[in-house]
Amino acid sequence: MSTTRKLKTWFNKYKDPGVTGDEIITPEGYQKLCESLGYDMEGIEALVLMWKLGSKDLGTVTYKNWESGLKEMNVSSTAGLKQAIDSATTSFSRDPKAYKAFYRSTFNFLKSERQRTADVEYAKAVLPVVMRNNWMVPKFIEFLDENSDSIKSITRDQWQLLPDLAAFLQGTGNLAIYNTDDSWPKLYDDFVTWMRSRS
């Protein structure tokens, strides 16, 4: 069996038979795919898989992206795909560029195609997954919770700069180095002011 035919047969196990036109794996099928790989839908691996498959929407994969993504990873089996995703995930600690590309891609999973911003509740759910064990995430979520009446969404710029802010501050002991005259989003000016009031 040719590689292309094998990939198509594999894709057909998870695609939505009720969708006419472009063939696509929808969230229900994506969950089954993750289960076959031993991945929790709320874990980072499920997001890394979407990134590697070029997914533009949460839990959906077109056949075009499926084929190109798997060929780029050079895999044609469940075992091979799991090895590739596990390897990509563990590489983030030693490959900042790869992690940055992955992290930035996740903003697209937090919003619909027509939206320019992400709902803050989705952002709060995903941040602990994509910024695991980061000192600032619990504080940022607490800040968002305390300001839920005024902060309803997160922009792409705010999302993409959050790891940079965490690295810049390095811990609450370095709050003094933050300058509101620098080019950080105003949301982060307010966040640092909030942290300073609690230190």
Coordinates of N, CA and C in Angstrom, one line a residue:
M1 N 0.8 -1.2 0.0 CA 0.0 0.0 0.0 C 0.9 1.2 0.0
S2 N 0.6 2.2 -0.9 CA 1.4 3.4 -0.9 C 1.2 4.3 0.3
T3 N 2.2 5.1 0.6 CA 2.1 6.0 1.8 C 0.8 6.8 1.8
T4 N 0.6 7.5 0.6 CA -0.6 8.3 0.5 C -1.9 7.6 0.8
R5 N -2.0 6.4 0.3 CA -3.2 5.6 0.5 C -3.3 5.2 2.0
K6 N -2.2 4.9 2.6 CA -2.1 4.5 4.0 C -2.6 5.6 4.9
L7 N -2.1 6.8 4.5 CA -2.5 8.0 5.3 C -4.0 8.3 5.2
K8 N -4.5 8.1 4.0 CA -5.9 8.3 3.8 C -6.8 7.3 4.5
T9 N -6.4 6.1 4.5 CA -7.1 5.0 5.3 C -7.1 5.3 6.8
W10 N -5.9 5.8 7.2 CA -5.8 6.2 8.6 C -6.7 7.4 9.0
F11 N -6.7 8.4 8.1 CA -7.5 9.5 8.3 C -9.0 9.2 8.4
N12 N -9.4 8.3 7.5 CA -10.8 7.9 7.4 C -11.3 7.3 8.7
K13 N -10.5 6.8 9.6 CA -10.9 6.2 10.9 C -11.4 7.3 11.8
Y14 N -11.0 8.5 11.6 CA -11.4 9.6 12.5 C -12.2 10.7 11.8
K15 N -12.3 10.8 10.5 CA -13.0 11.9 9.9 C -14.5 11.8 10.2
D16 N -15.1 13.0 10.0 CA -16.6 13.1 10.3 C -17.3 12.7 9.0
P17 N -18.0 11.6 9.0 CA -18.7 11.2 7.8 C -19.9 12.1 7.4
G18 N -20.3 12.9 8.3 CA -21.5 13.8 8.0 C -21.1 15.1 7.4
V19 N -19.8 15.3 7.2 CA -19.4 16.6 6.6 C -19.2 16.4 5.1
T20 N -19.9 17.2 4.3 CA -19.8 17.1 2.9 C -18.8 18.1 2.4
G21 N -18.3 17.9 1.2 CA -17.2 18.8 0.7 C -15.8 18.3 1.2
D22 N -15.1 19.3 1.7 CA -13.7 19.0 2.3 C -13.8 18.0 3.4
E23 N -13.0 17.0 3.3 CA -12.9 16.0 4.3 C -12.2 16.5 5.6
I24 N -12.8 16.2 6.7 CA -12.2 16.9 7.9 C -12.5 16.0 9.2
I25 N -11.5 16.0 10.1 CA -11.6 15.4 11.4 C -12.2 16.5 12.3
T26 N -13.3 16.3 12.9 CA -13.9 17.2 13.8 C -13.6 16.9 15.3
P27 N -13.9 17.7 16.3 CA -13.5 17.4 17.6 C -13.8 16.0 18.1
E28 N -14.9 15.4 17.8 CA -15.2 14.1 18.2 C -14.2 13.1 17.7
G29 N -13.8 13.2 16.4 CA -12.8 12.3 15.8 C -11.5 12.6 16.4
Y30 N -11.2 13.9 16.6 CA -9.9 14.3 17.2 C -9.7 13.7 18.5
Q31 N -10.7 13.7 19.3 CA -10.6 13.0 20.7 C -10.3 11.6 20.5
K32 N -10.9 10.9 19.6 CA -10.6 9.5 19.4 C -9.2 9.3 18.9
L33 N -8.7 10.2 18.1 CA -7.3 10.1 17.7 C -6.4 10.3 18.9
C34 N -6.7 11.2 19.7 CA -5.8 11.4 20.9 C -5.9 10.2 21.8
E35 N -7.1 9.6 22.0 CA -7.2 8.4 22.8 C -6.4 7.3 22.2
S36 N -6.3 7.2 20.9 CA -5.5 6.1 20.3 C -4.0 6.3 20.6
L37 N -3.6 7.6 20.8 CA -2.2 7.9 21.1 C -1.9 7.9 22.6
G38 N -3.0 7.7 23.4 CA -2.8 7.8 24.9 C -2.7 9.2 25.4
Y39 N -3.3 10.2 24.7 CA -3.2 11.6 25.1 C -4.5 12.1 25.7
D40 N -4.4 12.8 26.8 CA -5.5 13.5 27.4 C -5.8 14.8 26.5
M41 N -7.1 15.0 26.3 CA -7.5 16.1 25.5 C -7.1 17.5 26.2
E42 N -6.9 17.4 27.5 CA -6.6 18.6 28.2 C -5.1 18.7 28.5
G43 N -4.3 17.8 27.8 CA -2.9 17.9 28.0 C -2.2 18.6 26.9
I44 N -0.9 18.9 27.1 CA -0.1 19.6 26.1 C 0.1 18.8 24.8
E45 N 0.1 17.5 24.9 CA 0.4 16.7 23.7 C -0.7 16.9 22.7
A46 N -2.0 17.0 23.1 CA -3.1 17.2 22.2 C -2.9 18.5 21.4
L47 N -2.4 19.6 22.1 CA -2.1 20.8 21.4 C -0.9 20.8 20.5
V48 N 0.1 20.0 20.9 CA 1.3 19.9 20.1 C 0.9 19.1 18.8
L49 N 0.0 18.1 18.9 CA -0.4 17.4 17.8 C -1.1 18.3 16.8
M50 N -2.0 19.2 17.3 CA -2.7 20.1 16.4 C -1.7 21.0 15.7
W51 N -0.7 21.5 16.4 CA 0.3 22.3 15.9 C 1.1 21.6 14.8
K52 N 1.5 20.4 15.0 CA 2.3 19.6 14.1 C 1.4 19.3 12.8
L53 N 0.1 19.2 13.0 CA -0.7 18.8 11.9 C -1.3 20.1 11.2
G54 N -0.8 21.2 11.6 CA -1.2 22.5 11.0 C -2.6 22.9 11.2
S55 N -3.2 22.4 12.3 CA -4.6 22.7 12.5 C -4.8 24.2 12.8
K56 N -5.9 24.8 12.3 CA -6.2 26.2 12.5 C -7.3 26.4 13.5
D57 N -8.1 25.4 13.8 CA -9.2 25.4 14.7 C -9.1 24.3 15.7
L58 N -9.5 24.6 16.9 CA -9.4 23.6 18.0 C -10.1 22.3 17.7
G59 N -9.3 21.2 17.7 CA -9.9 19.9 17.5 C -10.3 19.5 16.1
T60 N -9.9 20.3 15.1 CA -10.2 20.0 13.7 C -9.0 19.9 12.9
V61 N -9.0 18.9 11.9 CA -7.9 18.7 11.0 C -8.4 18.4 9.6
T62 N -8.0 19.1 8.6 CA -8.4 18.8 7.3 C -7.5 17.7 6.7
Y63 N -7.9 17.0 5.7 CA -7.1 16.0 5.1 C -5.8 16.6 4.5
K64 N -5.9 17.7 3.9 CA -4.7 18.4 3.4 C -3.6 18.6 4.4
N65 N -4.1 19.1 5.6 CA -3.1 19.3 6.7 C -2.6 18.0 7.3
W66 N -3.5 17.0 7.4 CA -3.2 15.7 7.9 C -2.1 15.1 7.1
E67 N -2.2 15.1 5.8 CA -1.3 14.5 4.9 C 0.1 15.2 4.9
S68 N 0.0 16.5 4.8 CA 1.3 17.3 4.8 C 2.0 17.2 6.1
G69 N 1.2 17.3 7.2 CA 1.8 17.2 8.5 C 2.5 15.9 8.8
L70 N 1.8 14.8 8.5 CA 2.4 13.5 8.7 C 3.6 13.3 7.8
K71 N 3.6 13.7 6.6 CA 4.7 13.6 5.7 C 5.9 14.4 6.2
E72 N 5.6 15.6 6.7 CA 6.7 16.4 7.2 C 7.4 15.7 8.4
M73 N 6.5 15.1 9.2 CA 7.1 14.3 10.4 C 7.6 13.0 10.0
N74 N 7.4 12.6 8.8 CA 7.9 11.3 8.3 C 7.3 10.1 9.1
V75 N 6.0 10.1 9.3 CA 5.4 9.1 10.1 C 4.1 8.6 9.3
S76 N 3.8 7.3 9.5 CA 2.7 6.7 8.8 C 2.0 5.7 9.7
S77 N 2.2 5.8 11.0 CA 1.6 4.8 12.0 C 1.3 5.5 13.3
T78 N 0.5 4.9 14.1 CA 0.2 5.5 15.4 C 1.4 5.5 16.3
A79 N 2.2 4.5 16.3 CA 3.4 4.4 17.1 C 4.4 5.5 16.6
G80 N 4.5 5.7 15.3 CA 5.4 6.7 14.8 C 5.0 8.1 15.2
L81 N 3.7 8.3 15.1 CA 3.1 9.6 15.4 C 3.3 10.0 16.9
K82 N 3.0 9.0 17.7 CA 3.2 9.2 19.2 C 4.7 9.6 19.5
Q83 N 5.6 8.8 18.9 CA 7.0 9.1 19.1 C 7.4 10.5 18.6
A84 N 6.8 10.9 17.5 CA 7.1 12.3 17.0 C 6.6 13.4 17.9
I85 N 5.4 13.2 18.4 CA 4.7 14.2 19.2 C 5.4 14.3 20.6
D86 N 5.7 13.1 21.1 CA 6.4 13.0 22.4 C 7.8 13.7 22.3
S87 N 8.5 13.4 21.2 CA 9.8 14.0 21.0 C 9.7 15.5 20.9
A88 N 8.7 16.0 20.1 CA 8.5 17.5 19.9 C 8.2 18.1 21.3
T89 N 7.4 17.5 22.1 CA 7.0 18.1 23.4 C 8.2 18.2 24.3
T90 N 9.0 17.1 24.4 CA 10.2 17.1 25.3 C 11.3 18.0 24.8
S91 N 11.3 18.4 23.5 CA 12.3 19.2 23.0 C 12.2 20.7 23.4
F92 N 11.0 21.1 23.8 CA 10.8 22.5 24.1 C 11.7 23.1 25.1
S93 N 12.1 22.2 26.1 CA 13.0 22.7 27.2 C 14.4 23.1 26.6
R94 N 14.8 22.5 25.5 CA 16.1 22.7 25.0 C 16.1 23.4 23.6
D95 N 14.9 23.7 23.1 CA 14.7 24.4 21.8 C 13.7 25.5 22.0
P96 N 14.2 26.7 22.5 CA 13.3 27.8 22.7 C 12.5 28.3 21.4
K97 N 13.2 28.2 20.3 CA 12.5 28.6 19.0 C 11.3 27.7 18.7
A98 N 11.5 26.4 18.9 CA 10.4 25.5 18.7 C 9.2 25.7 19.6
Y99 N 9.6 25.9 20.9 CA 8.5 26.2 21.9 C 7.8 27.5 21.5
K100 N 8.5 28.5 21.1 CA 7.9 29.8 20.8 C 7.0 29.7 19.6
A101 N 7.4 28.9 18.6 CA 6.5 28.7 17.5 C 5.2 27.9 17.9
F102 N 5.4 26.9 18.8 CA 4.2 26.2 19.3 C 3.3 27.1 20.1
Y103 N 3.9 27.8 21.0 CA 3.1 28.6 21.9 C 2.3 29.6 21.1
R104 N 2.9 30.3 20.2 CA 2.2 31.3 19.4 C 1.1 30.7 18.6
S105 N 1.3 29.5 18.1 CA 0.2 28.9 17.3 C -1.1 28.6 18.2
T106 N -0.9 28.4 19.5 CA -2.0 28.1 20.3 C -3.1 29.2 20.4
F107 N -2.7 30.4 20.1 CA -3.7 31.5 20.2 C -4.8 31.2 19.2
N108 N -4.5 30.6 18.1 CA -5.6 30.3 17.1 C -6.6 29.3 17.6
F109 N -6.2 28.5 18.6 CA -7.1 27.5 19.1 C -8.1 28.1 20.1
L110 N -7.8 29.3 20.5 CA -8.6 30.0 21.6 C -9.7 30.8 21.0
K111 N -9.8 30.9 19.7 CA -10.8 31.8 19.1 C -11.3 31.2 17.8
S112 N -12.5 31.7 17.4 CA -13.0 31.3 16.1 C -12.2 32.0 15.0
E113 N -12.4 31.6 13.7 CA -11.7 32.2 12.6 C -12.0 33.6 12.5
R114 N -13.2 34.0 12.8 CA -13.7 35.4 12.6 C -13.3 36.3 13.7
Q115 N -12.9 35.8 14.9 CA -12.5 36.6 16.0 C -11.1 37.1 16.0
R116 N -10.9 38.3 16.5 CA -9.5 38.8 16.5 C -8.9 38.6 17.9
T117 N -9.8 38.4 18.9 CA -9.3 38.2 20.3 C -9.8 36.9 20.8
A118 N -9.2 36.4 21.9 CA -9.5 35.1 22.5 C -10.3 35.4 23.8
D119 N -11.3 34.6 24.1 CA -12.1 34.7 25.3 C -11.1 34.4 26.5
V120 N -11.2 35.2 27.5 CA -10.3 35.1 28.6 C -10.5 33.8 29.4
E121 N -11.7 33.2 29.4 CA -11.9 31.9 30.0 C -11.1 30.8 29.3
Y122 N -11.1 30.8 28.0 CA -10.3 29.8 27.3 C -8.8 30.0 27.5
A123 N -8.4 31.3 27.6 CA -7.0 31.6 27.8 C -6.6 31.1 29.2
K124 N -7.4 31.3 30.2 CA -7.1 30.8 31.6 C -7.0 29.3 31.6
A125 N -7.8 28.6 30.8 CA -7.8 27.1 30.8 C -6.5 26.6 30.1
V126 N -6.1 27.3 29.1 CA -4.9 26.7 28.3 C -3.6 27.2 28.9
L127 N -3.5 28.3 29.5 CA -2.2 28.8 30.0 C -1.5 27.8 30.9
P128 N -2.1 27.2 31.9 CA -1.4 26.2 32.7 C -0.9 25.0 31.9
V129 N -1.5 24.7 30.8 CA -1.0 23.6 29.9 C 0.2 24.0 29.1
V130 N 0.1 25.2 28.5 CA 1.2 25.5 27.6 C 2.4 26.3 28.2
M131 N 2.1 26.7 29.5 CA 3.2 27.3 30.3 C 3.3 26.6 31.6
R132 N 3.6 25.3 31.5 CA 3.6 24.4 32.6 C 4.7 24.8 33.6
N133 N 4.3 24.8 34.9 CA 5.3 25.1 36.0 C 5.9 26.5 35.9
N134 N 5.3 27.4 35.2 CA 5.8 28.8 35.1 C 5.3 29.6 36.3
W135 N 6.2 30.2 37.0 CA 5.9 30.9 38.3 C 4.8 32.0 38.1
M136 N 4.7 32.5 36.9 CA 3.8 33.7 36.8 C 2.3 33.3 36.4
V137 N 2.1 32.1 35.9 CA 0.8 31.8 35.4 C -0.3 31.8 36.5
P138 N 0.0 31.2 37.7 CA -1.1 31.3 38.7 C -1.4 32.7 39.1
K139 N -0.4 33.6 39.2 CA -0.6 35.0 39.5 C -1.4 35.7 38.4
F140 N -1.1 35.4 37.2 CA -1.8 36.1 36.1 C -3.2 35.6 36.1
I141 N -3.5 34.4 36.3 CA -4.9 33.9 36.3 C -5.6 34.5 37.5
E142 N -5.0 34.6 38.6 CA -5.6 35.3 39.8 C -5.9 36.8 39.4
F143 N -5.0 37.4 38.8 CA -5.2 38.8 38.3 C -6.4 38.9 37.4
L144 N -6.5 38.0 36.4 CA -7.6 38.0 35.5 C -9.0 37.7 36.2
D145 N -8.9 36.8 37.2 CA -10.1 36.5 38.0 C -10.6 37.8 38.8
E146 N -9.7 38.5 39.4 CA -10.0 39.6 40.2 C -10.5 40.8 39.3
N147 N -10.2 40.8 38.0 CA -10.6 41.9 37.1 C -11.5 41.4 36.0
S148 N -12.3 40.3 36.3 CA -13.1 39.7 35.3 C -14.2 40.6 34.8
D149 N -14.6 41.7 35.5 CA -15.6 42.6 35.0 C -15.1 43.5 33.9
S150 N -13.8 43.7 33.9 CA -13.2 44.6 32.9 C -12.4 43.9 31.8
I151 N -11.9 42.7 32.2 CA -11.0 41.9 31.2 C -11.8 40.7 30.7
K152 N -12.3 40.8 29.5 CA -13.1 39.8 28.9 C -12.4 39.0 27.8
S153 N -11.3 39.6 27.3 CA -10.6 38.9 26.1 C -9.1 39.2 26.2
I154 N -8.4 38.4 25.4 CA -6.9 38.5 25.3 C -6.6 38.7 23.8
T155 N -5.7 39.7 23.5 CA -5.3 39.9 22.2 C -4.2 39.0 21.8
R156 N -3.9 38.9 20.5 CA -2.8 38.1 20.1 C -1.4 38.6 20.7
D157 N -1.3 39.9 20.6 CA -0.1 40.5 21.1 C 0.1 40.2 22.6
Q158 N -0.9 40.3 23.4 CA -0.9 40.0 24.8 C -0.5 38.6 25.1
W159 N -1.1 37.7 24.3 CA -0.9 36.2 24.5 C 0.6 35.9 24.1
Q160 N 1.1 36.4 23.0 CA 2.4 36.1 22.6 C 3.5 36.6 23.4
L161 N 3.3 37.7 24.1 CA 4.3 38.3 24.9 C 4.3 37.8 26.4
L162 N 3.4 37.0 26.8 CA 3.3 36.5 28.2 C 4.6 35.7 28.6
P163 N 5.1 34.8 27.8 CA 6.3 34.1 28.2 C 7.5 35.0 28.3
D164 N 7.5 36.0 27.4 CA 8.6 37.0 27.4 C 8.6 37.8 28.7
L165 N 7.4 38.2 29.1 CA 7.2 38.9 30.4 C 7.7 38.1 31.6
A166 N 7.3 36.8 31.6 CA 7.7 35.9 32.7 C 9.2 35.8 32.7
A167 N 9.8 35.6 31.6 CA 11.3 35.5 31.5 C 12.0 36.8 31.9
F168 N 11.4 37.9 31.5 CA 12.0 39.2 31.8 C 11.9 39.5 33.3
L169 N 10.8 39.2 34.0 CA 10.7 39.4 35.4 C 11.4 38.4 36.3
Q170 N 11.4 37.1 35.8 CA 12.1 36.0 36.4 C 11.7 35.7 37.8
G171 N 10.7 36.4 38.3 CA 10.2 36.1 39.7 C 9.8 37.4 40.3
T172 N 9.0 37.4 41.3 CA 8.4 38.6 41.9 C 9.5 39.5 42.5
G173 N 10.7 39.0 42.7 CA 11.7 39.8 43.3 C 12.2 40.8 42.3
N174 N 11.9 40.7 41.0 CA 12.4 41.6 40.0 C 11.4 42.5 39.4
L175 N 10.3 42.8 40.2 CA 9.3 43.6 39.7 C 9.7 45.1 39.5
A176 N 10.8 45.4 40.2 CA 11.3 46.8 40.1 C 11.8 47.1 38.7
I177 N 12.3 46.1 38.0 CA 12.9 46.4 36.7 C 11.8 46.7 35.6
Y178 N 10.6 46.4 35.9 CA 9.5 46.7 34.9 C 9.2 48.2 34.9
N179 N 9.2 48.7 33.6 CA 8.9 50.1 33.4 C 7.7 50.3 32.5
T180 N 6.7 51.0 33.0 CA 5.5 51.2 32.2 C 5.7 52.0 31.0
D181 N 6.9 52.6 30.9 CA 7.2 53.4 29.7 C 7.8 52.5 28.5
D182 N 8.1 51.3 28.9 CA 8.5 50.3 27.8 C 7.3 49.9 27.0
S183 N 7.6 49.1 26.0 CA 6.6 48.8 25.0 C 5.7 47.6 25.4
W184 N 5.5 47.3 26.6 CA 4.6 46.2 27.0 C 3.1 46.6 26.8
P185 N 2.2 45.6 26.6 CA 0.8 46.0 26.5 C 0.3 46.5 27.8
K186 N -0.7 47.4 27.8 CA -1.2 48.0 29.0 C -1.7 47.0 30.0
L187 N -2.2 45.9 29.5 CA -2.7 44.8 30.4 C -1.5 44.4 31.3
Y188 N -0.3 44.4 30.8 CA 0.8 43.9 31.7 C 1.3 45.0 32.6
D189 N 1.1 46.3 32.2 CA 1.3 47.4 33.2 C 0.4 47.2 34.4
D190 N -0.9 46.9 34.1 CA -1.9 46.7 35.2 C -1.5 45.5 36.0
F191 N -1.1 44.5 35.3 CA -0.8 43.2 36.0 C 0.4 43.4 37.0
V192 N 1.5 44.1 36.5 CA 2.6 44.3 37.4 C 2.3 45.2 38.5
T193 N 1.5 46.2 38.2 CA 1.0 47.1 39.3 C 0.3 46.3 40.4
W194 N -0.6 45.4 39.9 CA -1.3 44.5 40.8 C -0.4 43.6 41.6
M195 N 0.6 43.0 41.0 CA 1.6 42.2 41.7 C 2.4 43.0 42.8
R196 N 2.8 44.2 42.4 CA 3.5 45.1 43.3 C 2.7 45.4 44.5
S197 N 1.4 45.6 44.4 CA 0.6 45.9 45.5 C 0.5 44.7 46.5
R198 N 0.9 43.5 46.0 CA 0.8 42.3 46.9 C 2.1 41.8 47.4
S199 N 3.2 42.5 47.0 CA 4.5 42.1 47.4 C 5.0 42.8 48.6

